[in-house]
Short mmCIF file of C-alpha atoms and ligand atoms in Angstrom, two decimals:
data_model
loop_
_atom_site.label_atom_id
_atom_site.label_comp_id
_atom_site.label_asym_id
_atom_site.label_seq_id
_atom_site.Cartn_x
_atom_site.Cartn_y
_atom_site.Cartn_z
CA MET A 1 6.60 -22.33 -5.03
CA PRO A 2 8.10 -25.40 -3.23
CA GLN A 3 4.54 -26.46 -2.38
CA LEU A 4 3.44 -26.18 -6.00
CA ALA A 5 6.61 -27.93 -7.23
CA ALA A 6 6.01 -30.83 -4.82
CA TRP A 7 2.39 -31.08 -5.94
CA LEU A 8 3.43 -31.19 -9.60
CA VAL A 9 6.24 -33.70 -9.05
CA ALA A 10 3.85 -35.95 -7.11
CA ARG A 11 1.75 -36.06 -10.29
CA GLY A 12 4.72 -37.08 -12.37
CA GLU A 13 5.08 -33.67 -14.00
CA PRO A 14 8.55 -32.44 -15.05
CA VAL A 15 10.22 -29.98 -12.65
CA TYR A 16 10.13 -27.07 -15.10
CA ARG A 17 6.33 -27.06 -14.81
CA ALA A 18 6.38 -25.12 -11.52
CA ARG A 19 8.20 -22.20 -13.13
CA GLN A 20 5.91 -22.43 -16.15
CA VAL A 21 2.80 -22.22 -13.95
CA MET A 22 4.29 -19.33 -11.94
CA ALA A 23 5.14 -17.35 -15.07
CA GLY A 24 1.70 -18.16 -16.49
CA ILE A 25 -0.43 -17.03 -13.56
CA HIS A 26 1.47 -13.74 -13.34
CA HIS A 27 0.90 -12.89 -16.99
CA PRO A 28 -1.39 -9.85 -17.30
CA GLU A 29 -3.69 -11.58 -19.77
CA VAL A 30 -4.27 -14.67 -17.63
CA THR A 31 -7.43 -14.35 -15.54
CA ALA A 32 -8.08 -18.02 -14.69
CA LEU A 33 -6.08 -21.25 -14.42
CA ALA A 34 -7.94 -22.42 -17.55
CA ASP A 35 -6.07 -19.69 -19.48
CA LEU A 36 -2.73 -21.48 -19.04
CA THR A 37 -3.03 -22.97 -22.49
CA GLU A 38 0.61 -24.07 -22.72
CA LEU A 39 -0.21 -26.70 -20.07
CA PRO A 40 -1.91 -30.02 -20.90
CA ARG A 41 -5.68 -29.74 -20.53
CA ALA A 42 -5.90 -32.47 -17.84
CA LEU A 43 -3.28 -30.73 -15.73
CA ARG A 44 -5.13 -27.41 -16.05
CA SER A 45 -8.32 -28.87 -14.65
CA GLU A 46 -6.44 -30.67 -11.85
CA LEU A 47 -4.76 -27.39 -10.93
CA ALA A 48 -8.10 -25.62 -10.99
CA SER A 49 -9.63 -28.09 -8.56
CA ALA A 50 -6.61 -28.03 -6.20
CA PHE A 51 -5.74 -24.29 -6.17
CA ARG A 52 -7.62 -21.01 -6.15
CA PHE A 53 -6.61 -18.58 -8.87
CA SER A 54 -7.09 -15.59 -6.55
CA THR A 55 -8.07 -15.03 -2.91
CA ILE A 56 -10.16 -12.08 -4.10
CA ALA A 57 -13.76 -13.02 -4.90
CA VAL A 58 -15.18 -9.80 -6.37
CA THR A 59 -13.60 -6.47 -7.29
CA HIS A 60 -15.35 -3.21 -7.97
CA VAL A 61 -13.28 -0.44 -9.56
CA ILE A 62 -14.00 3.23 -10.04
CA GLU A 63 -11.69 5.76 -11.60
CA ALA A 64 -11.01 9.47 -11.35
CA ASP A 65 -8.61 12.12 -12.62
CA GLY A 66 -9.33 11.06 -16.21
CA GLY A 67 -8.14 7.50 -15.50
CA LEU A 68 -4.94 8.50 -13.66
CA THR A 69 -6.40 7.22 -10.39
CA ALA A 70 -8.37 4.00 -10.03
CA LYS A 71 -9.66 2.60 -6.80
CA ALA A 72 -10.72 -0.97 -6.11
CA VAL A 73 -12.85 -2.45 -3.37
CA HIS A 74 -12.06 -6.17 -3.16
CA GLU A 75 -14.36 -8.65 -1.50
CA LEU A 76 -12.55 -11.62 0.01
CA GLU A 77 -13.97 -15.12 0.28
CA ASP A 78 -15.41 -14.58 3.77
CA GLY A 79 -17.09 -11.31 2.71
CA GLN A 80 -14.50 -8.98 4.28
CA ARG A 81 -13.76 -5.97 2.09
CA ILE A 82 -10.48 -4.20 1.53
CA GLU A 83 -9.25 -1.44 -0.76
CA SER A 84 -6.38 -0.85 -3.13
CA VAL A 85 -5.64 2.16 -5.31
CA LEU A 86 -3.58 2.70 -8.45
CA MET A 87 -2.21 6.20 -9.10
CA ARG A 88 -0.40 7.25 -12.23
CA THR A 89 1.72 10.39 -12.36
CA PRO A 90 2.57 11.46 -15.91
CA ALA A 91 6.12 12.60 -16.69
CA ARG A 92 6.68 16.25 -15.80
CA GLY A 93 9.85 18.09 -16.72
CA ALA A 94 12.81 15.96 -15.71
CA ALA A 95 10.65 13.68 -13.55
CA ALA A 96 9.77 10.38 -15.24
CA ALA A 97 6.23 8.98 -15.27
CA ARG A 98 5.48 6.88 -12.23
CA THR A 99 2.77 4.48 -11.07
CA THR A 100 2.02 3.67 -7.45
CA ILE A 101 -0.14 0.81 -6.20
CA CYS A 102 -1.44 1.34 -2.69
CA ILE A 103 -2.48 -1.86 -0.90
CA SER A 104 -4.12 -2.96 2.36
CA SER A 105 -2.47 -5.09 5.05
CA GLN A 106 -5.53 -5.74 7.24
CA ALA A 107 -9.32 -5.66 6.83
CA GLY A 108 -9.96 -2.61 9.02
CA CYS A 109 -7.52 -1.35 11.62
CA ALA A 110 -7.35 -1.46 15.41
CA VAL A 111 -5.28 1.71 15.87
CA GLY A 112 -8.37 3.93 15.63
CA CYS A 113 -7.05 7.26 14.32
CA PRO A 114 -10.12 9.56 14.46
CA PHE A 115 -9.47 11.26 11.08
CA CYS A 116 -9.20 7.93 9.20
CA ALA A 117 -12.22 6.10 7.78
CA THR A 118 -10.56 2.71 8.33
CA GLY A 119 -9.77 3.57 11.93
CA GLN A 120 -13.35 4.62 12.54
CA ALA A 121 -14.71 1.35 11.14
CA GLY A 122 -12.59 -0.76 13.53
CA PHE A 123 -10.70 -4.02 13.05
CA GLY A 124 -11.90 -6.89 10.84
CA ARG A 125 -9.07 -9.39 10.54
CA GLN A 126 -5.48 -9.92 9.42
CA LEU A 127 -4.87 -10.42 5.71
CA THR A 128 -2.88 -13.44 4.55
CA PRO A 129 0.25 -12.98 2.40
CA ALA A 130 -1.74 -14.21 -0.62
CA GLU A 131 -4.52 -11.67 -0.01
CA ILE A 132 -1.91 -8.92 0.12
CA VAL A 133 -0.13 -10.04 -3.07
CA ASP A 134 -3.43 -10.61 -4.92
CA GLN A 135 -4.22 -6.88 -4.67
CA VAL A 136 -1.11 -6.12 -6.73
CA LEU A 137 -1.93 -8.96 -9.10
CA HIS A 138 -5.40 -7.52 -9.58
CA TRP A 139 -3.85 -4.38 -11.10
CA HIS A 140 -1.55 -6.52 -13.24
CA ARG A 141 -4.60 -7.87 -14.98
CA THR A 142 -6.08 -4.47 -15.78
CA PRO A 143 -5.09 -2.03 -18.52
CA TRP A 144 -4.35 0.66 -15.91
CA LEU A 145 -0.90 -0.79 -15.27
CA ALA A 146 -0.35 -1.06 -19.04
CA LEU A 147 2.15 -3.92 -18.82
CA GLY A 148 1.42 -5.23 -22.30
CA THR A 149 1.61 -8.77 -23.56
CA GLU A 150 5.42 -8.81 -23.48
CA TRP A 151 5.29 -9.13 -19.72
CA ARG A 152 7.58 -11.59 -17.94
CA PRO A 153 8.59 -11.80 -14.26
CA GLY A 154 10.95 -9.01 -13.27
CA ALA A 155 10.70 -7.27 -16.65
CA HIS A 156 8.96 -4.28 -15.15
CA ARG A 157 11.35 -3.67 -12.27
CA GLY A 158 11.03 -0.04 -11.38
CA HIS A 159 7.95 0.42 -13.55
CA TYR A 160 5.77 0.95 -10.48
CA ASN A 161 5.94 1.24 -6.70
CA VAL A 162 3.94 -0.58 -4.06
CA VAL A 163 3.01 1.21 -0.84
CA PHE A 164 1.32 -0.24 2.25
CA MET A 165 -0.92 2.80 2.71
CA GLY A 166 -4.34 1.24 2.21
CA MET A 167 -6.37 -0.21 5.05
CA GLY A 168 -4.66 -1.51 8.16
CA GLU A 169 -1.50 -1.15 10.20
CA PRO A 170 1.08 -3.31 8.40
CA LEU A 171 3.33 -3.70 11.42
CA ASN A 172 0.42 -5.09 13.44
CA ASN A 173 0.49 -7.90 10.86
CA ALA A 174 4.25 -7.88 10.41
CA SER A 175 5.04 -11.55 9.72
CA ARG A 176 2.40 -11.84 6.99
CA VAL A 177 3.29 -8.46 5.50
CA PHE A 178 6.98 -9.41 5.43
CA GLU A 179 6.13 -12.70 3.74
CA ALA A 180 4.03 -10.80 1.19
CA VAL A 181 7.00 -8.48 0.51
CA ARG A 182 9.22 -11.52 -0.08
CA LEU A 183 6.63 -12.93 -2.49
CA LEU A 184 6.44 -9.59 -4.33
CA ASN A 185 10.27 -9.62 -4.53
CA ASP A 186 10.45 -13.19 -5.84
CA PRO A 187 12.04 -13.10 -9.32
CA ASP A 188 9.82 -16.05 -10.37
CA ARG A 189 6.72 -14.05 -9.46
CA LEU A 190 6.46 -10.27 -9.89
CA GLY A 191 10.10 -9.50 -9.13
CA ILE A 192 9.32 -6.08 -7.61
CA GLY A 193 12.52 -4.64 -6.12
CA ALA A 194 12.44 -3.98 -2.35
CA ARG A 195 13.46 -0.38 -3.02
CA HIS A 196 10.17 0.08 -4.84
CA ILE A 197 8.14 -1.02 -1.82
CA THR A 198 7.19 1.23 1.13
CA VAL A 199 5.73 0.18 4.47
CA SER A 200 3.84 2.96 6.25
CA THR A 201 3.33 2.64 10.01
CA SER A 202 1.57 4.57 12.73
CA GLY A 203 4.62 3.84 14.90
CA VAL A 204 4.82 0.18 15.95
CA VAL A 205 8.37 0.35 17.35
CA PRO A 206 9.18 -3.40 17.54
CA GLY A 207 7.92 -3.77 13.95
CA ILE A 208 10.25 -0.99 12.76
CA ASP A 209 13.17 -2.78 14.42
CA ARG A 210 12.15 -6.02 12.73
CA MET A 211 12.19 -4.22 9.38
CA VAL A 212 15.82 -3.22 9.98
CA ASP A 213 16.73 -6.88 10.41
CA GLU A 214 14.38 -8.55 7.95
CA LEU A 215 13.64 -6.02 5.18
CA PRO A 216 16.48 -3.49 5.25
CA GLN A 217 15.93 -2.48 1.61
CA VAL A 218 12.24 -1.68 1.95
CA ASN A 219 11.33 2.00 2.48
CA LEU A 220 9.85 3.11 5.78
CA ALA A 221 7.23 5.84 6.24
CA ILE A 222 6.19 6.90 9.73
CA SER A 223 2.76 8.51 10.16
CA LEU A 224 3.61 11.10 12.80
CA HIS A 225 0.82 13.70 12.31
CA ALA A 226 1.66 15.53 15.54
CA ALA A 227 4.89 16.78 17.09
CA VAL A 228 3.75 16.79 20.74
CA ASP A 229 2.54 13.74 22.66
CA GLU A 230 -0.61 15.35 24.01
CA LEU A 231 -1.97 15.88 20.49
CA ARG A 232 -0.58 12.64 19.05
CA ASP A 233 -2.27 10.64 21.83
CA GLU A 234 -5.56 11.81 20.28
CA LEU A 235 -4.69 11.69 16.58
CA VAL A 236 -2.73 8.42 16.55
CA PRO A 237 -3.83 6.59 19.72
CA ILE A 238 -1.01 4.01 19.49
CA ASN A 239 1.14 6.92 20.71
CA ARG A 240 0.09 6.05 24.28
CA LYS A 241 2.06 2.84 23.87
CA TRP A 242 4.98 4.14 21.78
CA PRO A 243 5.26 7.92 22.23
CA ILE A 244 6.93 10.32 19.81
CA ALA A 245 10.45 10.04 21.26
CA ALA A 246 10.39 6.22 20.95
CA VAL A 247 9.05 6.36 17.38
CA ILE A 248 11.64 8.93 16.28
CA GLU A 249 14.40 6.89 17.92
CA ALA A 250 13.22 3.81 16.00
CA GLY A 251 13.17 5.84 12.77
CA ARG A 252 16.72 7.00 13.43
CA ARG A 253 17.89 3.44 14.10
CA PHE A 254 16.32 2.40 10.79
CA ALA A 255 18.02 5.26 8.91
CA ASP A 256 21.41 4.69 10.60
CA ARG A 257 21.44 0.94 10.05
CA THR A 258 19.99 0.83 6.52
CA GLY A 259 21.26 4.13 5.09
CA ARG A 260 17.73 4.73 3.79
CA ARG A 261 15.88 8.02 4.21
CA VAL A 262 12.76 7.68 6.38
CA SER A 263 9.63 9.54 5.33
CA ILE A 264 7.70 11.30 8.11
CA GLU A 265 4.05 11.59 7.08
CA TYR A 266 2.12 14.52 8.50
CA VAL A 267 -1.59 15.02 7.75
CA MET A 268 -2.36 18.75 7.82
CA ILE A 269 -5.54 19.46 9.81
CA ASP A 270 -6.95 22.98 9.84
CA ASP A 271 -6.31 24.78 13.13
CA LEU A 272 -5.21 21.62 14.89
CA ASN A 273 -1.67 20.51 14.04
CA ASP A 274 -0.68 23.20 11.51
CA THR A 275 0.58 26.04 13.73
CA ALA A 276 4.04 27.65 13.51
CA THR A 277 4.88 26.31 16.99
CA LEU A 278 4.16 22.75 15.88
CA ALA A 279 6.13 23.26 12.66
CA ARG A 280 9.15 24.21 14.79
CA ALA A 281 8.59 21.20 17.06
CA LEU A 282 8.39 18.94 13.99
CA ALA A 283 11.57 20.47 12.58
CA GLY A 284 13.30 19.63 15.86
CA LEU A 285 12.24 15.98 15.53
CA ALA A 286 13.13 15.62 11.85
CA ARG A 287 16.44 17.51 11.89
CA GLY A 288 19.88 15.93 12.14
CA TRP A 289 19.16 12.50 10.69
CA LEU A 290 18.20 10.95 7.36
CA SER A 291 14.53 11.93 7.29
CA HIS A 292 12.14 13.72 4.98
CA VAL A 293 8.77 15.28 5.85
CA ASN A 294 5.78 14.65 3.59
CA LEU A 295 2.79 16.91 4.30
CA ILE A 296 -0.65 15.59 3.30
CA PRO A 297 -3.67 17.92 3.41
CA LEU A 298 -6.40 16.05 5.31
CA ASN A 299 -9.02 14.45 3.08
CA PRO A 300 -11.99 14.78 5.45
CA THR A 301 -14.09 11.67 6.06
CA PRO A 302 -17.89 12.12 5.85
CA GLY A 303 -19.12 13.91 8.96
CA SER A 304 -15.55 14.79 9.99
CA ARG A 305 -15.18 17.54 12.58
CA TRP A 306 -11.93 18.53 10.85
CA SER A 307 -10.93 19.89 7.47
CA GLY A 308 -7.67 20.13 5.56
CA SER A 309 -5.35 23.09 6.22
CA PRO A 310 -5.68 25.98 3.76
CA ARG A 311 -2.83 26.39 1.29
CA PRO A 312 -1.24 29.51 2.87
CA ARG A 313 -0.94 27.70 6.22
CA ILE A 314 0.68 24.71 4.50
CA ASP A 315 3.11 27.07 2.73
CA ALA A 316 4.05 28.73 6.01
CA PHE A 317 4.59 25.30 7.61
CA VAL A 318 6.80 24.25 4.70
CA GLU A 319 8.85 27.44 5.03
CA ILE A 320 9.61 26.79 8.71
CA LEU A 321 10.76 23.25 7.97
CA ARG A 322 12.87 24.41 5.00
CA GLU A 323 14.56 27.10 7.06
CA ALA A 324 15.45 24.45 9.61
CA GLY A 325 17.09 22.43 6.83
CA VAL A 326 14.49 19.64 6.78
CA PRO A 327 13.65 18.22 3.31
CA VAL A 328 9.90 18.60 2.82
CA THR A 329 7.31 17.88 0.13
CA VAL A 330 3.54 18.41 -0.05
CA ARG A 331 1.58 15.47 -1.39
CA ASP A 332 -1.26 16.23 -3.77
CA THR A 333 -4.57 14.79 -2.64
CA ARG A 334 -5.19 12.55 -5.59
CA GLY A 335 -8.50 10.87 -6.07
CA ARG A 336 -10.37 13.08 -3.61
CA GLU A 337 -13.46 12.77 -5.81
CA ILE A 338 -13.44 8.97 -5.46
CA GLU A 339 -12.81 8.99 -1.73
CA ALA A 340 -9.28 7.72 -2.25
CA ALA A 341 -8.14 8.14 1.34
CA CYS A 342 -7.82 5.05 3.42
CA GLY A 343 -11.11 3.17 3.92
CA GLN A 344 -13.44 5.82 2.57
CA LEU A 345 -14.83 4.06 -0.48
CA HIS A 346 -15.31 0.95 1.59
CA ALA A 347 -17.33 2.94 4.12
CA GLN A 348 -19.47 4.37 1.34
CA LEU A 349 -20.26 0.93 -0.09
CA ALA A 350 -20.75 -0.81 3.26
CA GLY A 351 -23.83 -3.01 3.32
CA ARG A 352 -24.29 -2.79 -0.46
CA ALA A 353 -23.54 -5.51 -2.97
CA LEU A 354 -20.47 -4.84 -5.09
CA PRO A 355 -21.42 -4.44 -8.75
CA GLY A 356 -18.13 -6.21 -9.51
CA ARG A 357 -17.53 -4.51 -12.81
CA LEU A 358 -14.57 -2.69 -14.17
CA VAL A 359 -15.59 0.70 -15.46
CA ALA A 360 -14.68 1.96 -18.90
CA ILE A 361 -11.32 3.61 -19.41
CA GLY A 362 -11.86 6.56 -21.65
CA SER A 363 -14.28 5.23 -24.25
CA ALA A 364 -12.87 1.69 -24.35
CA PRO A 365 -14.84 -0.67 -22.12
CA VAL A 366 -12.81 -3.42 -20.48
CA GLY A 367 -13.93 -6.89 -19.44
CA ALA A 368 -15.35 -7.95 -16.09
CA THR A 369 -12.97 -9.26 -13.42
N1 SAH B 401 -1.75 2.30 9.13
C1 SAH B 401 -0.65 2.81 8.40
C2 SAH B 401 -0.81 2.68 6.90
C3 SAH B 401 -2.16 2.93 6.32
S1 SAH B 401 -2.76 4.59 6.44
C4 SAH B 401 -0.38 4.25 8.78
O1 SAH B 401 -1.19 4.85 9.47
O2 SAH B 401 0.69 4.72 8.42
C5 SAH B 401 -1.81 5.39 5.19
C6 SAH B 401 -1.69 6.88 5.35
O3 SAH B 401 -2.94 7.53 5.06
C7 SAH B 401 -1.29 7.29 6.77
O4 SAH B 401 -0.26 8.24 6.76
C8 SAH B 401 -2.60 7.87 7.25
O5 SAH B 401 -2.40 8.72 8.32
C9 SAH B 401 -3.16 8.54 6.02
N2 SAH B 401 -4.58 8.90 6.13
C10 SAH B 401 -5.56 8.22 6.73
N3 SAH B 401 -6.73 8.89 6.66
C11 SAH B 401 -6.48 10.02 5.97
C12 SAH B 401 -7.29 11.12 5.57
N4 SAH B 401 -8.59 11.19 5.87
N5 SAH B 401 -6.68 12.13 4.87
C13 SAH B 401 -5.38 12.07 4.56
N6 SAH B 401 -4.56 11.05 4.91
C14 SAH B 401 -5.11 10.03 5.62
FE1 SF4 B 402 -5.01 2.51 11.11
FE2 SF4 B 402 -3.33 3.99 9.62
FE3 SF4 B 402 -5.97 4.53 9.63
FE4 SF4 B 402 -4.51 5.05 11.81
S1 SF4 B 402 -4.29 6.00 9.77
S2 SF4 B 402 -6.50 4.02 11.79
S3 SF4 B 402 -3.06 3.36 11.77
S4 SF4 B 402 -5.01 2.67 8.87
#
């Protein structure tokens, strides 16, 4: 914003223009700088030649679950591709309806988890703060988020959550991810509350400690996936640098200092990490501090040597954790039919041109991005 304000002032524009432009480009119905019709025409064209409207060049969206899940592959200006997903959960019983936008922090990922499509594809490059924020803005401009024309910055606080669970290891790009979080928080932009944002990490300990200092209100999820180092060295190779004890200690420091419950993510892989012995080991790690275990049945990548744990094994695992007093939930595998796990749609479309169209929602076709 200061950069934009300086640019406008240098052109003799009144100071309120910066806020007007900011509010304008975040409006769900604005898809180009030319749409900012409340601005003088000459200024609009000057803005358009000085600034890009979005860092995303092309977006291809497919939907599943009757429109409750929509997944986007975004092509950036240098041809790198990243993914973001929007998931809607309708109200059920006392639970209110909820929308989650899952975004990427890097093109690819260097951590190399063998069950993850992004990890298998390797590292592309870091995303800039703008490229991270533009994924959220993409969904703002689609009917899936259903913001309506009454939208104004901050008006939809709590309307949806943002999770860094797309491609990439956010804490291997911590400074840019933190800047993106501050931009998402900015009341002149989207005004998304920090408590509605979650950073998921494979266990970058110094990054977790930085979160305590720099983003204490943002939620932390730790992708543990194994409760013994020998197995975690294979499943989450960054474990060789920061083993389980160090990651759990960092999680505890985060919980103690912020008062926020840390989510321990655990992908359930058939006959690999889903035994009763490992459930007890996991209970030992999660017990006695402000944590919560979230079990995720593996969504196998094409050609995967592993499959997701069968339901009875998941239930038995849950029971052991519950008996040990550990809060536990099982995540539903939404969007399986559209390859919604990390990096999978990207892998499927690799080497092919993106059609760059938005698909129809129900029977109502929507415009191209
Ligand atoms: N790099 C970060 C965030 C992105 S991955 C991390 O690992 O936490 C987001 C989540 O998706 C992680 O918990 C990851 O382990 C999980 N995931 C990756 N591939 C998956 C798959 N095939 N099935 C289920 N979950 C998967
Ligand atoms: Fe990277 Fe996360 Fe995938 Fe592991 S699970 S390879 S850390 S994106």
